[in-house]
């Protein structure tokens, strides 16, 4: 019990304190994305954290689009966001909300502040407001419009609402304290004039609330208790508290900040991903090289692996960068025992077994996963002509090369021992075929004991194998040079995508469905591409190779 206590993160501890002190009777969290792009791995952390907390404490989880900004928002993003969250397994039930549906409450809130003498209409230009605000060392100066009467403010604000002013002509500001050490508290703008059509409310409004005013109202209206956000909002918390206090919400929500998830040498921010998409560097938001949720899904990551990753990263109060290798570790762990281990030859070269009967095919019984008998077995065809990986043969092997070379014997995985007796070259001097003989006594699984070979290689039968496309990925960013140049451009890795169009896979692998996942022995974990895979023309994405440099840190 004590141990369970100590492994709680600081947000859980805060929530438990609030519940035990009766600050809140139950818990309500939310995920509030702006529908201006696709979600990424960082958002996944926020989603799973908020949803997980609601579940843990028997509370509610709200899905809310923070769509108070009339520009940039698109239905495409709304749809993709909902589908990503569903895929991750966070369930908002019937609690899907749009902040723009609260514009009336926000307007009323602003009027209430004016009536309390806590807000005023200001005619300063944006530049003047900035100048009057001061900075970390200089206190701000009061606006000359700060002392307008309540009546005048009410009238002017109504005029703002009724479209009497041009964009930027007037704003509504909270009246707090121009000398506050916290610049966010220096009479922040809370409403601006913007003659723009909103995707939900159309032309009803020509004034729109600012984020710091809108967000606490959205939370309060929905009965959110713990408004969990990232660290950059820490300095905004006093304003958040001021808004819910001055608007006299009963049982107001509280804001708690945690550190954003950053991946080392990986492009994470929405802005950067958007730029890669718009510049055509990648092929859309779901390009498997990205870490948007839709891209991770297409690459072959599972919701379980992302959840495991987020759990391993933990919830912290200080920003840090996490290695991508940790995410790779999580997907390997997830798929290792769940998925069949099959044979695919990515860069084929023909191997001919001279003493094997021509025209004959043996169907070998092969376990799908030697470590998990529950996955059963399948039939794999074996015949005289096979494909093996080009790199599994060398004319002149270096020391410790145990694969095929003239005179050497290896095991063909799940099949027989073969010995290389000859090889041929084409007119360019490239090896075109390898000739072997096999030993029928060495059939795998027949209990053959005796002479040993050092190398085992995989193969597919040339006649039955299916031709496939295989896509291999590397980091988009050139890690040697770092993520960004001083001028803000990105250092891209020219080898981030490698397309192999001449791979061969065992026939069972062509019968699968898009998004099915498997291990290709010795090559990694792969996923049938959700967009391009067909049974006639199979396409697989490599999720991750088998080798790992990642070591699990000591368990929390
Ligand atoms: P980006 O930082 O990529 O531009 P954003 O913060 O603008 O994203 P929003 O749609 O405003 O995206 O964010 C929705 C929620 O996701 C917010 O609560 C935000 O704090 C959280 N969030 C965004 N990025 C991360 C991250 N890297 N790690 C954890 N949470 C994040
Ligand atoms: Mg944002």
PDB file of C-alpha atoms in Angstrom, residues 78-372:
ATOM      1  CA  UNK A  78     -11.727  18.069 -36.087  1.00  0.00           C
ATOM      2  CA  UNK A  79     -12.274  14.698 -37.756  1.00  0.00           C
ATOM      3  CA  UNK A  80      -8.676  13.560 -37.513  1.00  0.00           C
ATOM      4  CA  UNK A  81      -8.408  14.598 -33.859  1.00  0.00           C
ATOM      5  CA  UNK A  82     -11.500  12.628 -32.869  1.00  0.00           C
ATOM      6  CA  UNK A  83     -10.388   9.569 -34.771  1.00  0.00           C
ATOM      7  CA  UNK A  84      -6.897   9.703 -33.206  1.00  0.00           C
ATOM      8  CA  UNK A  85      -8.274  10.006 -29.685  1.00  0.00           C
ATOM      9  CA  UNK A  86     -10.669   7.142 -30.252  1.00  0.00           C
ATOM     10  CA  UNK A  87      -7.856   5.013 -31.600  1.00  0.00           C
ATOM     11  CA  UNK A  88      -5.771   5.767 -28.511  1.00  0.00           C
ATOM     12  CA  UNK A  89      -8.649   4.422 -26.454  1.00  0.00           C
ATOM     13  CA  UNK A  90      -9.673   7.580 -24.595  1.00  0.00           C
ATOM     14  CA  UNK A  91     -13.449   7.561 -24.351  1.00  0.00           C
ATOM     15  CA  UNK A  92     -15.312  10.850 -23.912  1.00  0.00           C
ATOM     16  CA  UNK A  93     -18.724   9.155 -24.007  1.00  0.00           C
ATOM     17  CA  UNK A  94     -21.300  11.841 -24.771  1.00  0.00           C
ATOM     18  CA  UNK A  95     -19.044  14.629 -23.519  1.00  0.00           C
ATOM     19  CA  UNK A  96     -17.936  16.211 -26.782  1.00  0.00           C
ATOM     20  CA  UNK A  97     -17.873  19.990 -26.533  1.00  0.00           C
ATOM     21  CA  UNK A  98     -16.944  23.020 -28.592  1.00  0.00           C
ATOM     22  CA  UNK A  99     -15.698  26.129 -26.828  1.00  0.00           C
ATOM     23  CA  UNK A 100     -17.387  28.305 -29.451  1.00  0.00           C
ATOM     24  CA  UNK A 101     -20.728  27.163 -28.028  1.00  0.00           C
ATOM     25  CA  UNK A 102     -19.885  29.198 -24.922  1.00  0.00           C
ATOM     26  CA  UNK A 103     -19.451  32.546 -26.692  1.00  0.00           C
ATOM     27  CA  UNK A 104     -22.647  33.803 -25.029  1.00  0.00           C
ATOM     28  CA  UNK A 105     -21.405  32.913 -21.539  1.00  0.00           C
ATOM     29  CA  UNK A 106     -18.081  34.540 -22.308  1.00  0.00           C
ATOM     30  CA  UNK A 107     -19.752  37.708 -23.461  1.00  0.00           C
ATOM     31  CA  UNK A 108     -21.906  37.748 -20.330  1.00  0.00           C
ATOM     32  CA  UNK A 109     -18.798  37.174 -18.252  1.00  0.00           C
ATOM     33  CA  UNK A 110     -17.161  40.188 -19.849  1.00  0.00           C
ATOM     34  CA  UNK A 111     -20.215  42.332 -19.133  1.00  0.00           C
ATOM     35  CA  UNK A 112     -20.163  41.123 -15.547  1.00  0.00           C
ATOM     36  CA  UNK A 113     -16.555  42.213 -15.184  1.00  0.00           C
ATOM     37  CA  UNK A 114     -17.368  45.639 -16.598  1.00  0.00           C
ATOM     38  CA  UNK A 115     -20.238  45.993 -14.154  1.00  0.00           C
ATOM     39  CA  UNK A 116     -17.903  45.121 -11.298  1.00  0.00           C
ATOM     40  CA  UNK A 117     -15.481  47.762 -12.476  1.00  0.00           C
ATOM     41  CA  UNK A 118     -13.007  45.019 -13.392  1.00  0.00           C
ATOM     42  CA  UNK A 119     -12.787  45.555 -17.135  1.00  0.00           C
ATOM     43  CA  UNK A 120     -12.578  48.526 -19.469  1.00  0.00           C
ATOM     44  CA  UNK A 121     -12.641  49.316 -23.147  1.00  0.00           C
ATOM     45  CA  UNK A 122      -9.272  50.599 -24.320  1.00  0.00           C
ATOM     46  CA  UNK A 123      -8.530  52.596 -27.476  1.00  0.00           C
ATOM     47  CA  UNK A 124      -4.773  52.173 -27.456  1.00  0.00           C
ATOM     48  CA  UNK A 125      -3.340  50.475 -30.518  1.00  0.00           C
ATOM     49  CA  UNK A 126      -1.743  47.056 -30.183  1.00  0.00           C
ATOM     50  CA  UNK A 127       1.671  48.693 -30.324  1.00  0.00           C
ATOM     51  CA  UNK A 128       0.827  51.219 -27.626  1.00  0.00           C
ATOM     52  CA  UNK A 129      -0.555  48.472 -25.417  1.00  0.00           C
ATOM     53  CA  UNK A 130       2.727  46.654 -25.756  1.00  0.00           C
ATOM     54  CA  UNK A 131       4.674  49.787 -24.967  1.00  0.00           C
ATOM     55  CA  UNK A 132       2.544  50.591 -21.905  1.00  0.00           C
ATOM     56  CA  UNK A 133       2.895  47.039 -20.637  1.00  0.00           C
ATOM     57  CA  UNK A 134       6.522  47.434 -19.621  1.00  0.00           C
ATOM     58  CA  UNK A 135       8.719  44.370 -19.202  1.00  0.00           C
ATOM     59  CA  UNK A 136      10.325  42.231 -16.539  1.00  0.00           C
ATOM     60  CA  UNK A 137      12.272  45.164 -15.118  1.00  0.00           C
ATOM     61  CA  UNK A 138       9.938  48.078 -15.907  1.00  0.00           C
ATOM     62  CA  UNK A 139       6.466  48.264 -14.420  1.00  0.00           C
ATOM     63  CA  UNK A 140       3.618  49.029 -16.801  1.00  0.00           C
ATOM     64  CA  UNK A 141       1.764  52.328 -17.171  1.00  0.00           C
ATOM     65  CA  UNK A 142      -1.972  52.704 -16.825  1.00  0.00           C
ATOM     66  CA  UNK A 143      -3.889  53.162 -20.034  1.00  0.00           C
ATOM     67  CA  UNK A 144      -5.442  56.648 -20.328  1.00  0.00           C
ATOM     68  CA  UNK A 145      -8.772  54.845 -20.885  1.00  0.00           C
ATOM     69  CA  UNK A 146      -8.555  52.845 -17.677  1.00  0.00           C
ATOM     70  CA  UNK A 147     -10.867  55.071 -15.704  1.00  0.00           C
ATOM     71  CA  UNK A 148     -13.788  55.140 -18.073  1.00  0.00           C
ATOM     72  CA  UNK A 149     -17.088  54.864 -16.239  1.00  0.00           C
ATOM     73  CA  UNK A 150     -18.916  51.583 -16.038  1.00  0.00           C
ATOM     74  CA  UNK A 151     -21.739  53.030 -18.156  1.00  0.00           C
ATOM     75  CA  UNK A 152     -19.380  54.171 -20.871  1.00  0.00           C
ATOM     76  CA  UNK A 153     -17.602  50.810 -20.882  1.00  0.00           C
ATOM     77  CA  UNK A 154     -20.881  48.939 -21.170  1.00  0.00           C
ATOM     78  CA  UNK A 155     -21.917  51.075 -24.096  1.00  0.00           C
ATOM     79  CA  UNK A 156     -18.591  50.834 -25.879  1.00  0.00           C
ATOM     80  CA  UNK A 157     -18.385  47.059 -25.373  1.00  0.00           C
ATOM     81  CA  UNK A 158     -21.882  46.701 -26.799  1.00  0.00           C
ATOM     82  CA  UNK A 159     -20.801  48.806 -29.754  1.00  0.00           C
ATOM     83  CA  UNK A 160     -17.813  46.510 -30.191  1.00  0.00           C
ATOM     84  CA  UNK A 161     -20.175  43.577 -30.295  1.00  0.00           C
ATOM     85  CA  UNK A 162     -22.475  45.334 -32.740  1.00  0.00           C
ATOM     86  CA  UNK A 163     -19.736  45.888 -35.257  1.00  0.00           C
ATOM     87  CA  UNK A 164     -19.271  49.635 -34.871  1.00  0.00           C
ATOM     88  CA  UNK A 165     -15.477  49.402 -34.872  1.00  0.00           C
ATOM     89  CA  UNK A 166     -12.853  48.127 -37.203  1.00  0.00           C
ATOM     90  CA  UNK A 167     -10.456  45.330 -36.231  1.00  0.00           C
ATOM     91  CA  UNK A 168      -7.933  46.629 -33.730  1.00  0.00           C
ATOM     92  CA  UNK A 169      -9.777  49.866 -33.042  1.00  0.00           C
ATOM     93  CA  UNK A 170     -10.826  48.935 -29.537  1.00  0.00           C
ATOM     94  CA  UNK A 171     -10.273  46.059 -27.117  1.00  0.00           C
ATOM     95  CA  UNK A 172     -11.702  45.050 -23.779  1.00  0.00           C
ATOM     96  CA  UNK A 173      -9.112  44.688 -21.035  1.00  0.00           C
ATOM     97  CA  UNK A 174      -9.256  43.259 -17.569  1.00  0.00           C
ATOM     98  CA  UNK A 175      -8.476  45.886 -14.937  1.00  0.00           C
ATOM     99  CA  UNK A 176      -5.978  44.195 -12.669  1.00  0.00           C
ATOM    100  CA  UNK A 177      -2.594  45.741 -11.925  1.00  0.00           C
ATOM    101  CA  UNK A 178      -0.145  47.428 -14.290  1.00  0.00           C
ATOM    102  CA  UNK A 179       2.579  47.156 -11.664  1.00  0.00           C
ATOM    103  CA  UNK A 180       2.220  43.418 -11.179  1.00  0.00           C
ATOM    104  CA  UNK A 181       5.521  41.539 -11.400  1.00  0.00           C
ATOM    105  CA  UNK A 182       3.588  39.048 -13.545  1.00  0.00           C
ATOM    106  CA  UNK A 183       3.184  40.643 -16.954  1.00  0.00           C
ATOM    107  CA  UNK A 184       0.117  38.510 -17.657  1.00  0.00           C
ATOM    108  CA  UNK A 185      -1.673  40.426 -14.911  1.00  0.00           C
ATOM    109  CA  UNK A 186      -0.987  43.853 -16.401  1.00  0.00           C
ATOM    110  CA  UNK A 187      -4.488  44.602 -17.622  1.00  0.00           C
ATOM    111  CA  UNK A 188      -4.530  41.801 -20.234  1.00  0.00           C
ATOM    112  CA  UNK A 189      -6.696  42.104 -23.314  1.00  0.00           C
ATOM    113  CA  UNK A 190      -9.680  39.783 -22.967  1.00  0.00           C
ATOM    114  CA  UNK A 191     -11.746  40.607 -26.065  1.00  0.00           C
ATOM    115  CA  UNK A 192     -10.767  41.869 -29.479  1.00  0.00           C
ATOM    116  CA  UNK A 193     -12.645  42.995 -32.557  1.00  0.00           C
ATOM    117  CA  UNK A 194     -12.210  40.624 -35.498  1.00  0.00           C
ATOM    118  CA  UNK A 195     -14.599  40.762 -38.422  1.00  0.00           C
ATOM    119  CA  UNK A 196     -14.241  37.136 -39.339  1.00  0.00           C
ATOM    120  CA  UNK A 197     -16.571  34.271 -40.040  1.00  0.00           C
ATOM    121  CA  UNK A 198     -16.321  31.482 -37.495  1.00  0.00           C
ATOM    122  CA  UNK A 199     -16.695  27.877 -38.641  1.00  0.00           C
ATOM    123  CA  UNK A 200     -19.358  27.205 -36.001  1.00  0.00           C
ATOM    124  CA  UNK A 201     -21.015  30.511 -35.192  1.00  0.00           C
ATOM    125  CA  UNK A 202     -20.775  32.032 -38.663  1.00  0.00           C
ATOM    126  CA  UNK A 203     -21.098  35.820 -38.622  1.00  0.00           C
ATOM    127  CA  UNK A 204     -22.874  36.076 -35.291  1.00  0.00           C
ATOM    128  CA  UNK A 205     -19.828  37.547 -33.599  1.00  0.00           C
ATOM    129  CA  UNK A 206     -17.294  40.148 -34.619  1.00  0.00           C
ATOM    130  CA  UNK A 207     -15.624  40.139 -31.222  1.00  0.00           C
ATOM    131  CA  UNK A 208     -13.705  37.119 -29.982  1.00  0.00           C
ATOM    132  CA  UNK A 209     -12.348  36.294 -26.513  1.00  0.00           C
ATOM    133  CA  UNK A 210      -8.634  35.863 -25.877  1.00  0.00           C
ATOM    134  CA  UNK A 211      -7.364  32.445 -24.788  1.00  0.00           C
ATOM    135  CA  UNK A 212      -6.549  33.392 -21.183  1.00  0.00           C
ATOM    136  CA  UNK A 213     -10.073  34.665 -20.642  1.00  0.00           C
ATOM    137  CA  UNK A 214     -11.872  31.977 -22.620  1.00  0.00           C
ATOM    138  CA  UNK A 215     -10.130  28.899 -21.271  1.00  0.00           C
ATOM    139  CA  UNK A 216     -11.033  29.204 -17.571  1.00  0.00           C
ATOM    140  CA  UNK A 217     -14.635  29.944 -18.532  1.00  0.00           C
ATOM    141  CA  UNK A 218     -14.765  26.848 -20.743  1.00  0.00           C
ATOM    142  CA  UNK A 219     -13.451  24.734 -17.883  1.00  0.00           C
ATOM    143  CA  UNK A 220     -15.807  26.272 -15.337  1.00  0.00           C
ATOM    144  CA  UNK A 221     -18.895  25.982 -17.546  1.00  0.00           C
ATOM    145  CA  UNK A 222     -18.218  22.276 -18.058  1.00  0.00           C
ATOM    146  CA  UNK A 223     -17.575  21.603 -14.390  1.00  0.00           C
ATOM    147  CA  UNK A 224     -13.955  20.637 -14.983  1.00  0.00           C
ATOM    148  CA  UNK A 225     -12.127  20.300 -11.680  1.00  0.00           C
ATOM    149  CA  UNK A 226      -8.505  19.850 -12.722  1.00  0.00           C
ATOM    150  CA  UNK A 227      -7.439  21.789 -15.777  1.00  0.00           C
ATOM    151  CA  UNK A 228      -4.184  20.120 -16.671  1.00  0.00           C
ATOM    152  CA  UNK A 229      -1.937  21.972 -19.069  1.00  0.00           C
ATOM    153  CA  UNK A 230       1.716  22.301 -19.971  1.00  0.00           C
ATOM    154  CA  UNK A 231       4.372  24.345 -18.201  1.00  0.00           C
ATOM    155  CA  UNK A 232       4.301  27.405 -20.431  1.00  0.00           C
ATOM    156  CA  UNK A 233       0.981  28.300 -18.813  1.00  0.00           C
ATOM    157  CA  UNK A 234       2.374  28.404 -15.301  1.00  0.00           C
ATOM    158  CA  UNK A 235       2.706  32.192 -15.401  1.00  0.00           C
ATOM    159  CA  UNK A 236      -0.848  32.435 -16.657  1.00  0.00           C
ATOM    160  CA  UNK A 237      -2.277  30.628 -13.659  1.00  0.00           C
ATOM    161  CA  UNK A 238      -2.849  33.801 -11.585  1.00  0.00           C
ATOM    162  CA  UNK A 239      -4.942  35.161 -14.444  1.00  0.00           C
ATOM    163  CA  UNK A 240      -6.835  31.871 -14.713  1.00  0.00           C
ATOM    164  CA  UNK A 241      -7.607  32.075 -11.012  1.00  0.00           C
ATOM    165  CA  UNK A 242      -8.542  35.750 -11.296  1.00  0.00           C
ATOM    166  CA  UNK A 243     -11.071  35.037 -14.064  1.00  0.00           C
ATOM    167  CA  UNK A 244     -12.877  32.209 -12.276  1.00  0.00           C
ATOM    168  CA  UNK A 245     -12.849  34.169  -9.015  1.00  0.00           C
ATOM    169  CA  UNK A 246     -14.154  37.449 -10.447  1.00  0.00           C
ATOM    170  CA  UNK A 247     -16.832  35.633 -12.407  1.00  0.00           C
ATOM    171  CA  UNK A 248     -17.840  33.954  -9.146  1.00  0.00           C
ATOM    172  CA  UNK A 249     -18.095  30.426 -10.430  1.00  0.00           C
ATOM    173  CA  UNK A 250     -19.122  28.091  -7.647  1.00  0.00           C
ATOM    174  CA  UNK A 251     -16.506  25.355  -7.122  1.00  0.00           C
ATOM    175  CA  UNK A 252     -14.096  26.790  -9.696  1.00  0.00           C
ATOM    176  CA  UNK A 253     -11.586  24.590 -11.516  1.00  0.00           C
ATOM    177  CA  UNK A 254      -7.866  24.729 -10.786  1.00  0.00           C
ATOM    178  CA  UNK A 255      -5.008  24.653 -13.211  1.00  0.00           C
ATOM    179  CA  UNK A 256      -2.097  22.233 -12.813  1.00  0.00           C
ATOM    180  CA  UNK A 257       0.916  22.320 -15.126  1.00  0.00           C
ATOM    181  CA  UNK A 258       3.182  19.478 -16.202  1.00  0.00           C
ATOM    182  CA  UNK A 259       6.180  19.240 -18.524  1.00  0.00           C
ATOM    183  CA  UNK A 260       5.685  18.829 -22.252  1.00  0.00           C
ATOM    184  CA  UNK A 261       6.939  15.694 -23.882  1.00  0.00           C
ATOM    185  CA  UNK A 262       9.851  16.349 -26.204  1.00  0.00           C
ATOM    186  CA  UNK A 263      11.621  13.716 -28.247  1.00  0.00           C
ATOM    187  CA  UNK A 264      15.294  14.216 -28.868  1.00  0.00           C
ATOM    188  CA  UNK A 265      16.129  14.971 -32.510  1.00  0.00           C
ATOM    189  CA  UNK A 266      12.524  14.386 -33.525  1.00  0.00           C
ATOM    190  CA  UNK A 267      10.230  17.015 -35.011  1.00  0.00           C
ATOM    191  CA  UNK A 268       7.337  17.232 -32.551  1.00  0.00           C
ATOM    192  CA  UNK A 269       5.682  20.676 -32.480  1.00  0.00           C
ATOM    193  CA  UNK A 270       2.523  21.144 -34.491  1.00  0.00           C
ATOM    194  CA  UNK A 271       4.077  24.148 -36.214  1.00  0.00           C
ATOM    195  CA  UNK A 272       7.115  22.196 -37.416  1.00  0.00           C
ATOM    196  CA  UNK A 273       5.124  19.189 -38.519  1.00  0.00           C
ATOM    197  CA  UNK A 274       2.800  21.490 -40.419  1.00  0.00           C
ATOM    198  CA  UNK A 275       5.760  23.066 -42.169  1.00  0.00           C
ATOM    199  CA  UNK A 276       7.142  19.678 -43.236  1.00  0.00           C
ATOM    200  CA  UNK A 277       3.721  18.786 -44.631  1.00  0.00           C
ATOM    201  CA  UNK A 278       3.216  22.117 -46.391  1.00  0.00           C
ATOM    202  CA  UNK A 279       6.716  22.139 -47.867  1.00  0.00           C
ATOM    203  CA  UNK A 280       6.113  18.663 -49.261  1.00  0.00           C
ATOM    204  CA  UNK A 281       9.099  17.229 -47.375  1.00  0.00           C
ATOM    205  CA  UNK A 282       6.806  14.473 -46.173  1.00  0.00           C
ATOM    206  CA  UNK A 283       3.788  12.940 -47.811  1.00  0.00           C
ATOM    207  CA  UNK A 284       0.979  14.324 -45.645  1.00  0.00           C
ATOM    208  CA  UNK A 285       0.260  14.388 -41.913  1.00  0.00           C
ATOM    209  CA  UNK A 286       0.282  10.603 -41.720  1.00  0.00           C
ATOM    210  CA  UNK A 287       3.673  10.115 -43.355  1.00  0.00           C
ATOM    211  CA  UNK A 288       5.151   7.283 -41.252  1.00  0.00           C
ATOM    212  CA  UNK A 289       8.302   9.305 -40.585  1.00  0.00           C
ATOM    213  CA  UNK A 290       6.364  11.812 -38.503  1.00  0.00           C
ATOM    214  CA  UNK A 291       5.277  11.457 -34.904  1.00  0.00           C
ATOM    215  CA  UNK A 292       1.756  12.718 -35.437  1.00  0.00           C
ATOM    216  CA  UNK A 293      -0.618  10.134 -34.003  1.00  0.00           C
ATOM    217  CA  UNK A 294      -1.948   9.235 -37.436  1.00  0.00           C
ATOM    218  CA  UNK A 295       1.631   8.771 -38.681  1.00  0.00           C
ATOM    219  CA  UNK A 296       2.577   6.569 -35.732  1.00  0.00           C
ATOM    220  CA  UNK A 297      -0.509   4.501 -36.402  1.00  0.00           C
ATOM    221  CA  UNK A 298       0.305   4.172 -40.073  1.00  0.00           C
ATOM    222  CA  UNK A 299       3.889   3.255 -39.286  1.00  0.00           C
ATOM    223  CA  UNK A 300       2.527   0.449 -37.103  1.00  0.00           C
ATOM    224  CA  UNK A 301       2.715   1.674 -33.530  1.00  0.00           C
ATOM    225  CA  UNK A 302      -0.114   0.400 -31.348  1.00  0.00           C
ATOM    226  CA  UNK A 303      -2.151   2.326 -28.770  1.00  0.00           C
ATOM    227  CA  UNK A 304      -0.716  -0.061 -26.158  1.00  0.00           C
ATOM    228  CA  UNK A 305       2.863   0.827 -27.094  1.00  0.00           C
ATOM    229  CA  UNK A 306       2.128   4.543 -26.889  1.00  0.00           C
ATOM    230  CA  UNK A 307       0.458   4.092 -23.538  1.00  0.00           C
ATOM    231  CA  UNK A 308       3.435   2.145 -22.252  1.00  0.00           C
ATOM    232  CA  UNK A 309       5.760   4.845 -23.517  1.00  0.00           C
ATOM    233  CA  UNK A 310       3.800   7.624 -21.861  1.00  0.00           C
ATOM    234  CA  UNK A 311       3.767   5.656 -18.604  1.00  0.00           C
ATOM    235  CA  UNK A 312       7.515   5.119 -18.758  1.00  0.00           C
ATOM    236  CA  UNK A 313       8.153   8.802 -19.403  1.00  0.00           C
ATOM    237  CA  UNK A 314       6.040   9.699 -16.410  1.00  0.00           C
ATOM    238  CA  UNK A 315       4.624  13.052 -15.405  1.00  0.00           C
ATOM    239  CA  UNK A 316       7.178  15.648 -14.425  1.00  0.00           C
ATOM    240  CA  UNK A 317       7.345  19.264 -13.418  1.00  0.00           C
ATOM    241  CA  UNK A 318      10.486  20.014 -15.427  1.00  0.00           C
ATOM    242  CA  UNK A 319      11.000  19.868 -19.178  1.00  0.00           C
ATOM    243  CA  UNK A 320      13.282  17.199 -20.553  1.00  0.00           C
ATOM    244  CA  UNK A 321      13.891  15.335 -23.786  1.00  0.00           C
ATOM    245  CA  UNK A 322      13.203  11.657 -24.191  1.00  0.00           C
ATOM    246  CA  UNK A 323      14.993   9.311 -26.577  1.00  0.00           C
ATOM    247  CA  UNK A 324      13.034   7.998 -29.529  1.00  0.00           C
ATOM    248  CA  UNK A 325      14.677   4.656 -28.734  1.00  0.00           C
ATOM    249  CA  UNK A 326      12.372   4.417 -25.739  1.00  0.00           C
ATOM    250  CA  UNK A 327       9.312   4.534 -27.982  1.00  0.00           C
ATOM    251  CA  UNK A 328      10.921   1.840 -30.127  1.00  0.00           C
ATOM    252  CA  UNK A 329      11.533  -0.260 -27.052  1.00  0.00           C
ATOM    253  CA  UNK A 330       7.829  -0.004 -26.197  1.00  0.00           C
ATOM    254  CA  UNK A 331       6.606  -1.204 -29.568  1.00  0.00           C
ATOM    255  CA  UNK A 332       9.063  -4.108 -29.594  1.00  0.00           C
ATOM    256  CA  UNK A 333       7.885  -5.132 -26.163  1.00  0.00           C
ATOM    257  CA  UNK A 334       4.267  -4.894 -27.256  1.00  0.00           C
ATOM    258  CA  UNK A 335       4.622  -6.924 -30.455  1.00  0.00           C
ATOM    259  CA  UNK A 336       7.299  -9.422 -29.444  1.00  0.00           C
ATOM    260  CA  UNK A 337       4.961 -12.135 -28.203  1.00  0.00           C
ATOM    261  CA  UNK A 338       1.764 -11.034 -29.896  1.00  0.00           C
ATOM    262  CA  UNK A 339       2.820 -11.265 -33.516  1.00  0.00           C
ATOM    263  CA  UNK A 340       3.987 -14.071 -35.804  1.00  0.00           C
ATOM    264  CA  UNK A 341       7.590 -14.243 -36.928  1.00  0.00           C
ATOM    265  CA  UNK A 342       7.633 -14.670 -40.664  1.00  0.00           C
ATOM    266  CA  UNK A 343      10.118 -14.663 -43.480  1.00  0.00           C
ATOM    267  CA  UNK A 344      10.589 -11.850 -45.960  1.00  0.00           C
ATOM    268  CA  UNK A 345      13.601 -11.242 -48.159  1.00  0.00           C
ATOM    269  CA  UNK A 346      14.109  -7.541 -48.687  1.00  0.00           C
ATOM    270  CA  UNK A 347      17.035  -7.570 -51.108  1.00  0.00           C
ATOM    271  CA  UNK A 348      16.771 -10.912 -52.897  1.00  0.00           C
ATOM    272  CA  UNK A 349      19.305 -13.065 -54.622  1.00  0.00           C
ATOM    273  CA  UNK A 350      18.460 -16.492 -56.005  1.00  0.00           C
ATOM    274  CA  UNK A 351      19.705 -19.639 -54.323  1.00  0.00           C
ATOM    275  CA  UNK A 352      19.387 -22.903 -56.256  1.00  0.00           C
ATOM    276  CA  UNK A 353      19.625 -26.260 -54.548  1.00  0.00           C
ATOM    277  CA  UNK A 354      21.156 -28.445 -57.239  1.00  0.00           C
ATOM    278  CA  UNK A 355      20.302 -31.787 -55.625  1.00  0.00           C
ATOM    279  CA  UNK A 356      16.684 -30.925 -54.732  1.00  0.00           C
ATOM    280  CA  UNK A 357      14.043 -32.451 -57.046  1.00  0.00           C
ATOM    281  CA  UNK A 358      12.824 -30.070 -59.710  1.00  0.00           C
ATOM    282  CA  UNK A 359       9.128 -29.091 -59.596  1.00  0.00           C
ATOM    283  CA  UNK A 360       8.646 -30.311 -56.043  1.00  0.00           C
ATOM    284  CA  UNK A 361       7.288 -28.190 -53.185  1.00  0.00           C
ATOM    285  CA  UNK A 362       7.358 -29.228 -49.536  1.00  0.00           C
ATOM    286  CA  UNK A 363       5.031 -27.436 -47.150  1.00  0.00           C
ATOM    287  CA  UNK A 364       6.897 -27.110 -43.884  1.00  0.00           C
ATOM    288  CA  UNK A 365       5.110 -26.718 -40.577  1.00  0.00           C
ATOM    289  CA  UNK A 366       6.479 -23.621 -38.868  1.00  0.00           C
ATOM    290  CA  UNK A 367       5.627 -22.218 -35.444  1.00  0.00           C
ATOM    291  CA  UNK A 368       4.366 -18.677 -35.713  1.00  0.00           C
ATOM    292  CA  UNK A 369       6.173 -17.557 -32.601  1.00  0.00           C
ATOM    293  CA  UNK A 370       8.603 -19.875 -30.856  1.00  0.00           C
ATOM    294  CA  UNK A 371       8.097 -17.977 -27.613  1.00  0.00           C
ATOM    295  CA  UNK A 372       4.309 -18.043 -27.757  1.00  0.00           C
TER     296      UNK A 372
END
